[in-house]
Coordinates of C-alpha atoms in Angstrom, one line a residue:
M261 CA 90.8 0.9 20.1
D262 CA 93.6 3.3 20.4
R263 CA 93.4 5.0 23.6
R264 CA 95.2 8.5 24.3
L265 CA 96.5 9.0 27.6
L266 CA 98.0 12.4 28.7
V267 CA 101.4 12.7 29.4
A268 CA 102.2 13.2 33.1
C269 CA 104.2 16.8 33.7
C270 CA 107.2 17.4 34.8
L271 CA 107.2 18.5 38.5
A272 CA 109.6 21.8 39.4
L273 CA 112.5 21.6 41.6
V274 CA 111.9 22.3 45.3
A275 CA 115.4 22.2 46.5
L276 CA 115.3 25.5 49.2
A277 CA 119.1 26.7 49.4
G278 CA 120.3 28.0 52.7
C279 CA 117.8 28.9 55.4
S280 CA 114.8 30.2 53.2
G281 CA 112.0 28.4 51.8
G282 CA 111.7 27.9 47.8
P283 CA 108.7 27.9 45.4
G284 CA 106.0 25.6 46.3
G285 CA 106.9 25.6 49.9
P286 CA 106.4 28.3 52.5
T287 CA 109.8 30.5 53.3
P288 CA 110.5 30.9 56.9
T289 CA 110.0 34.8 58.0
A290 CA 109.0 36.5 61.2
E291 CA 105.6 37.1 59.7
D292 CA 104.3 33.4 59.0
G293 CA 106.1 32.5 62.9
T294 CA 109.6 32.0 62.6
P295 CA 111.1 32.2 66.2
T296 CA 111.5 35.8 67.7
A297 CA 115.4 36.8 69.2
T298 CA 114.0 36.6 72.9
P299 CA 112.0 33.4 74.1
A300 CA 109.2 33.9 76.4
N301 CA 109.2 31.7 79.5
G302 CA 106.4 29.6 80.9
D303 CA 105.4 27.8 83.3
G304 CA 105.2 24.5 81.7
E305 CA 100.6 24.1 82.6
P306 CA 98.9 22.2 80.1
T307 CA 96.6 24.5 78.2
E308 CA 92.8 24.1 79.3
T309 CA 91.6 23.3 75.7
T310 CA 94.1 20.4 74.8
N311 CA 96.0 18.9 77.9
L312 CA 99.2 19.8 75.8
T313 CA 102.4 21.6 77.8
L314 CA 102.8 24.1 75.5
S315 CA 105.8 26.3 77.1
V316 CA 109.2 27.2 76.1
G317 CA 111.0 23.9 77.2
A318 CA 108.9 21.9 77.0
E319 CA 108.8 18.0 74.9
V320 CA 105.5 17.7 73.0
E321 CA 104.7 13.8 71.6
A322 CA 103.6 14.2 68.2
S323 CA 100.6 11.9 68.2
A324 CA 99.5 14.3 70.9
L325 CA 99.7 16.9 69.1
V326 CA 98.2 15.3 65.9
R327 CA 94.8 14.2 68.2
A328 CA 94.9 18.5 69.8
H329 CA 95.3 19.7 66.0
E330 CA 92.1 17.5 64.5
T331 CA 89.8 18.3 67.3
A332 CA 90.5 21.7 66.4
L333 CA 89.7 21.6 63.2
A334 CA 86.9 19.5 63.7
N335 CA 83.3 21.2 61.9
E336 CA 85.3 24.1 60.6
S337 CA 86.3 25.2 57.2
Y338 CA 89.2 26.0 56.4
A339 CA 92.3 26.1 53.9
F340 CA 95.0 24.0 53.2
R341 CA 98.2 24.0 51.0
S342 CA 100.8 21.6 51.0
G343 CA 103.9 20.6 49.1
Y344 CA 106.0 16.7 48.4
G345 CA 110.0 17.2 47.9
L346 CA 111.6 14.3 46.3
A347 CA 115.7 13.0 46.7
S348 CA 115.4 14.4 42.9
G349 CA 114.5 17.8 43.4
A350 CA 111.1 17.7 42.3
R351 CA 107.9 18.7 43.9
E352 CA 104.0 18.3 44.2
Q353 CA 101.7 20.8 45.0
A354 CA 98.1 20.1 46.6
S355 CA 95.8 23.0 47.9
T356 CA 92.4 22.3 49.5
R357 CA 89.5 23.7 50.5
L358 CA 87.0 22.8 52.6
R359 CA 83.0 23.7 54.1
A360 CA 82.4 22.3 57.6
D361 CA 78.6 22.4 56.8
D362 CA 78.0 19.4 54.5
G363 CA 81.8 18.1 54.4
L364 CA 82.2 19.0 50.6
F365 CA 85.6 19.8 50.3
E366 CA 87.5 20.6 46.6
I367 CA 91.0 19.4 46.0
E368 CA 93.2 21.5 43.5
R369 CA 96.3 19.3 42.4
F370 CA 98.0 17.6 39.5
Q371 CA 96.7 14.2 39.6
Y372 CA 97.6 11.7 36.9
H373 CA 95.5 8.2 36.0
P374 CA 96.4 6.4 33.5
R375 CA 93.6 6.1 31.7
R376 CA 91.9 9.6 32.6
G377 CA 94.2 11.7 31.9
E378 CA 95.1 14.7 34.2
A379 CA 92.1 15.9 36.9
A380 CA 91.2 19.4 36.3
A381 CA 89.2 19.4 39.9
L382 CA 88.4 16.9 42.6
Y383 CA 85.3 17.3 45.2
A384 CA 84.4 14.6 47.5
R385 CA 80.7 15.2 49.8
E386 CA 78.8 12.7 51.7
G387 CA 80.9 9.6 51.2
R388 CA 81.6 10.5 47.8
E389 CA 84.3 11.5 45.5
Y390 CA 83.8 13.2 42.2
V391 CA 86.4 14.4 40.0
R392 CA 86.6 16.1 36.2
F393 CA 88.9 15.9 33.5
E394 CA 89.5 17.4 30.7
D395 CA 91.2 17.1 27.3
G396 CA 90.5 19.5 24.1
P397 CA 86.8 18.9 23.0
V398 CA 86.0 16.0 25.4
T399 CA 85.3 16.4 29.5
K400 CA 84.9 13.6 31.6
T401 CA 83.1 13.6 34.8
V402 CA 83.9 10.4 37.4
A403 CA 81.8 9.8 40.6
Q404 CA 82.8 6.9 42.9
P405 CA 83.3 6.0 46.5
N406 CA 85.1 8.6 48.4
R407 CA 88.9 7.2 48.1
T408 CA 90.8 11.4 49.2
A409 CA 90.7 11.6 53.0
V410 CA 90.1 15.4 54.7
P411 CA 93.5 17.0 54.5
T412 CA 94.7 17.9 57.8
G413 CA 98.0 17.5 57.7
R414 CA 98.7 13.9 59.7
Q415 CA 100.3 12.2 57.5
A416 CA 103.4 14.9 57.6
L417 CA 103.9 13.8 61.2
V418 CA 104.2 10.2 60.6
G419 CA 107.4 8.6 62.1
V420 CA 107.7 12.3 64.3
E421 CA 108.0 11.0 68.2
S422 CA 108.2 14.5 69.9
L423 CA 108.9 18.2 69.5
T424 CA 110.4 21.0 71.7
V425 CA 108.5 23.9 72.3
T426 CA 111.8 26.7 71.2
D427 CA 109.7 30.1 71.2
T428 CA 106.5 31.7 71.3
I429 CA 105.3 34.4 68.5
Q430 CA 102.5 36.8 68.5
R431 CA 100.4 36.3 65.3
D432 CA 97.1 37.4 64.3
G433 CA 96.4 38.8 68.2
E434 CA 97.0 35.5 69.8
T435 CA 99.9 33.8 71.0
R436 CA 101.8 30.6 69.3
Y437 CA 103.9 28.4 70.2
V438 CA 106.8 27.2 68.0
L439 CA 107.9 23.4 68.3
T440 CA 111.2 22.0 66.4
T441 CA 113.5 19.7 66.7
G442 CA 115.7 21.6 69.1
Y443 CA 118.8 21.5 67.2
D444 CA 121.0 23.9 67.3
Y445 CA 121.7 24.1 63.2
E446 CA 124.6 27.5 63.0
T447 CA 126.7 24.6 64.9
A448 CA 126.1 21.6 63.4
D449 CA 128.8 19.8 61.2
Q450 CA 126.9 17.1 60.4
T451 CA 123.4 16.7 58.6
L452 CA 120.2 16.7 60.6
P453 CA 116.7 16.2 61.0
Y454 CA 114.4 19.1 60.3
R455 CA 110.9 20.0 62.0
R456 CA 109.6 22.8 62.9
A457 CA 105.5 23.8 63.4
V458 CA 103.6 26.9 64.3
V459 CA 101.3 26.3 67.0
D460 CA 97.9 28.0 68.4
E461 CA 96.9 27.5 72.4
R462 CA 94.0 24.9 71.2
G463 CA 96.9 22.9 69.8
Q464 CA 96.0 23.5 65.9
I465 CA 99.0 23.5 63.5
H466 CA 99.0 26.9 61.2
N467 CA 102.1 25.6 59.5
Y468 CA 104.8 23.1 59.3
T469 CA 107.7 22.5 57.7
S470 CA 110.0 19.4 57.7
G471 CA 113.1 18.3 55.8
E472 CA 117.0 18.4 56.5
Y473 CA 119.5 20.7 57.5
V474 CA 122.9 19.8 56.0
P475 CA 126.1 22.2 57.0
P476 CA 127.8 24.1 54.5
E477 CA 131.0 21.9 55.1
S478 CA 129.3 19.2 53.6
D479 CA 130.2 16.6 51.1
R480 CA 126.6 16.5 49.7
P481 CA 125.2 17.9 46.5
G482 CA 123.1 20.1 48.6
E483 CA 123.5 22.2 51.5
G484 CA 121.1 24.4 53.9
L485 CA 117.5 23.7 54.9
L486 CA 116.5 21.2 52.2
V487 CA 112.7 20.9 52.7
S488 CA 110.8 17.3 51.9
R489 CA 107.2 18.3 53.2
W490 CA 105.4 21.2 54.3
F491 CA 101.8 22.2 55.0
D492 CA 99.8 25.7 56.0
L493 CA 96.3 26.4 56.9
S494 CA 94.8 29.9 56.7
N495 CA 91.1 31.0 57.1
V496 CA 90.1 29.1 59.4
G497 CA 86.0 29.0 59.9
E498 CA 85.8 31.2 57.2
T499 CA 86.9 29.3 53.7
T500 CA 83.6 28.6 51.4
V501 CA 83.3 25.9 48.5
D502 CA 80.3 26.6 45.9
E503 CA 79.4 22.8 44.4
P504 CA 80.3 23.9 40.6
D505 CA 77.0 22.6 37.9
W506 CA 78.6 20.2 36.6
L507 CA 78.9 18.2 40.5
T508 CA 75.5 19.1 41.3
D509 CA 74.1 17.5 38.0
L510 CA 76.6 14.2 38.4
R511 CA 75.3 13.6 41.8
T512 CA 71.6 14.0 41.5
T513 CA 71.7 11.4 39.4
E514 CA 74.3 8.9 39.8
S515 CA 73.6 5.2 40.9
D516 CA 74.5 5.4 45.2
G517 CA 77.6 3.2 45.6
L518 CA 78.5 2.4 41.9
E519 CA 80.8 4.3 39.9
T520 CA 79.6 6.8 37.3
V521 CA 81.7 7.9 34.4
V522 CA 80.0 10.8 32.1
V523 CA 81.6 11.4 28.7
E524 CA 81.0 14.6 26.9
H525 CA 82.8 15.3 23.3
A526 CA 81.8 18.8 23.0
A527 CA 82.6 18.7 18.6
L528 CA 80.1 15.3 18.9
D529 CA 77.4 16.7 20.5
T530 CA 77.4 13.5 22.5
R531 CA 77.0 12.2 26.2
F532 CA 77.6 8.9 27.1
R533 CA 77.1 7.9 30.8
V534 CA 78.2 4.7 32.2
T535 CA 77.3 3.2 36.1
G536 CA 78.9 0.2 37.2
T537 CA 82.3 -0.9 39.7
D538 CA 85.6 0.3 38.2
V539 CA 84.0 1.7 34.7
D540 CA 85.7 3.7 32.3
A541 CA 84.4 5.4 29.2
S542 CA 85.7 6.8 26.1
V543 CA 83.7 8.8 22.7
E544 CA 85.7 9.6 19.5
A545 CA 84.6 10.1 16.3
V546 CA 85.3 7.2 13.4
T547 CA 86.4 8.5 9.9
N548 CA 87.1 6.4 6.8
D549 CA 85.8 2.7 8.6
A550 CA 84.4 0.6 5.7
V551 CA 83.3 -1.4 8.4
V552 CA 80.9 0.5 9.9
G553 CA 80.3 3.0 7.4
S554 CA 78.5 2.6 3.8
D555 CA 76.6 4.9 1.7
H556 CA 72.9 3.4 3.1
V557 CA 74.5 4.4 6.6
D558 CA 75.3 7.8 5.2
E559 CA 71.8 8.2 3.6
S560 CA 70.1 7.2 6.9
R561 CA 72.2 9.1 9.4
A562 CA 71.3 12.5 10.6
S563 CA 74.5 12.5 13.4
A564 CA 78.1 11.4 12.7
L565 CA 79.2 8.1 13.3
I566 CA 80.5 7.7 17.0
D567 CA 83.0 5.3 18.5
L568 CA 82.3 4.4 21.9
D569 CA 84.3 2.4 24.1
I570 CA 83.7 0.8 27.9
E571 CA 85.7 -1.1 30.2
G572 CA 84.7 -2.7 34.1
Q573 CA 81.8 -4.4 35.5
V574 CA 78.5 -2.1 33.9
T575 CA 75.4 -2.2 34.8
N576 CA 73.8 1.0 32.7
A577 CA 74.8 2.7 29.7
T578 CA 73.4 5.2 28.0
V579 CA 73.9 7.9 25.0
R580 CA 72.6 11.3 24.3
V581 CA 73.5 12.4 21.0
G582 CA 72.6 15.5 19.0
Y583 CA 71.1 15.5 15.4
D584 CA 71.3 17.5 12.3
S585 CA 67.4 17.6 11.0
A586 CA 69.1 19.3 7.4
A587 CA 70.5 15.7 7.3
L588 CA 67.3 14.3 6.9
P589 CA 66.0 12.5 3.9
G590 CA 64.0 14.5 1.6
G591 CA 60.4 14.6 3.4
A592 CA 61.7 12.3 5.9
S593 CA 59.6 13.0 9.7
E594 CA 62.5 13.8 12.6
Q595 CA 59.4 11.1 14.6
G596 CA 61.3 8.7 12.9
L597 CA 65.0 9.1 14.2
A598 CA 66.2 6.4 16.3
V599 CA 69.5 5.6 17.8
F600 CA 71.5 2.7 15.8
V601 CA 74.2 0.7 17.0
Y602 CA 76.3 -1.4 15.2
N603 CA 76.1 -5.0 16.0
E604 CA 79.2 -7.3 15.4
S605 CA 77.7 -10.5 15.2
L606 CA 74.9 -10.0 12.7
Q607 CA 77.6 -7.3 11.2
T608 CA 74.2 -4.8 10.9
Y609 CA 73.2 -1.7 13.3
L610 CA 70.3 -2.2 15.5
P611 CA 67.7 0.3 16.7
L612 CA 67.5 1.7 20.5
N613 CA 65.1 2.7 22.4
T614 CA 64.9 6.0 21.8
S615 CA 63.7 9.2 23.3
L616 CA 63.9 12.1 21.2
D617 CA 63.8 16.2 22.0
T618 CA 63.3 17.8 18.9
D619 CA 63.2 21.4 20.4
A620 CA 67.3 20.6 21.7
K621 CA 68.2 18.2 18.5
V622 CA 68.9 15.5 20.7
A623 CA 68.2 11.4 20.7
V624 CA 68.8 9.6 23.9
A625 CA 69.0 5.9 23.7
S626 CA 70.1 3.0 26.2
R627 CA 69.3 -0.5 24.7
G628 CA 66.9 -1.5 22.1
P629 CA 63.7 -4.2 21.7
P630 CA 64.5 -8.1 21.3
V631 CA 65.8 -8.7 17.7
R632 CA 65.3 -12.3 16.4
Y633 CA 67.5 -13.9 13.9
S634 CA 68.8 -16.8 12.6
S635 CA 72.3 -17.9 10.8
G636 CA 72.9 -20.5 8.5
G637 CA 69.4 -21.7 8.8
G638 CA 70.3 -22.7 12.5
P639 CA 67.6 -22.6 15.3
E640 CA 66.2 -18.9 15.8
Q641 CA 68.0 -16.7 18.1
T642 CA 66.8 -14.0 20.8
L643 CA 69.3 -10.8 21.0
R644 CA 68.8 -7.6 22.3
P645 CA 71.0 -4.1 21.4
T646 CA 72.3 -2.8 24.4
L647 CA 75.4 0.1 25.0
S648 CA 76.0 -1.4 28.6
D649 CA 78.5 -4.6 27.2
P650 CA 82.2 -4.3 28.0
T651 CA 82.7 -7.6 26.0
A652 CA 81.8 -6.1 22.6
D653 CA 84.8 -5.2 20.8
R654 CA 83.1 -2.1 18.8
L655 CA 79.7 0.1 20.3
V656 CA 79.4 2.5 16.8
V657 CA 76.5 4.4 17.7
A658 CA 74.6 6.8 14.6
V659 CA 71.2 8.6 15.0
M660 CA 69.7 7.5 11.5
H661 CA 66.4 7.8 9.9
A662 CA 64.5 4.4 10.5
E663 CA 62.7 4.2 7.5
T664 CA 65.5 5.1 5.7
W665 CA 67.7 2.7 6.8
Y666 CA 65.2 -0.2 6.7
A667 CA 64.3 0.3 2.9
A668 CA 68.2 0.8 2.3
F669 CA 69.1 -3.0 4.2
R670 CA 65.8 -4.3 2.6

């Protein structure tokens, strides 16, 4: 069936004019670590904790700086912001908060998935990744093996060989070191690479900016500092992350090692849970469909007709459907309700083993009892109706009163 996809939003402009930052990137100022006018001299000795030589004029290998930076962040909570500028002037931003005590981290960012749309939240914990997507009345949560590394800024320095300590500043009561490429941009007559990191005694990078500097006389369409990548750290050791209820529910009920997708459709009062490998699921209402709807169905059902769709190697699928007891046929008991699924081979509805919560007006089902049938006078065959068959072209379900349905069917 047709699947509605979300349209990726346009990304905003990040080209930065002159030597200042622009939207989505840090603006170099004296407060965030811009070099001061008077460099401080050092003796060139490595710091005790990092083995880095952090003194004005010293050259620092980028690989050693990254190692010191990640060592300083080990077992620390922190907030991490980053941005990526594109050649077109577009940008992408990400914001991550890491809680160190149990490895839980939250990522807030634009993330488009061709089947699931735009991510509203992403969390990772203990080797698992939990993502939430929202589209009108439909909410989809996904639990899967962790595919997102804890961000530290390592990727931003890929390809950088070394940086030079060009200045020191005072920030938050401590000395910080400004590392750059060492170029003199004021006298530049050609485009030059731009790298700038502000580092503390431990080698922890508090902010980093990279891009290129285009001199004013250049024939390039842009000039000044053009930022292509940046990140900054804040609230190191102080950041907290709370686990939302939806994550707790998904984490405590999912199958280990497999992917779990839960789709909730508020308007249909339906929750569809699918477990397997590389799975996806959707929930939609069935309207004006003569194939799966009939007068007998309408007389028997106490819920909407619901179209379920699944993809992937599915090991289990369960549906939870709310029902309206007022829609029951006269004199019918709620205890006679069951979830039925339409079977294309038999062109009829088959019952699933159903658990009822009459207080919450909810029916839950996954698979049904074996059904024996014969076709065209042939040998008797047996099938077991289930919701976990991804090869089925249609999975239409409804909560129906069993005796009313059987009477109508006969």
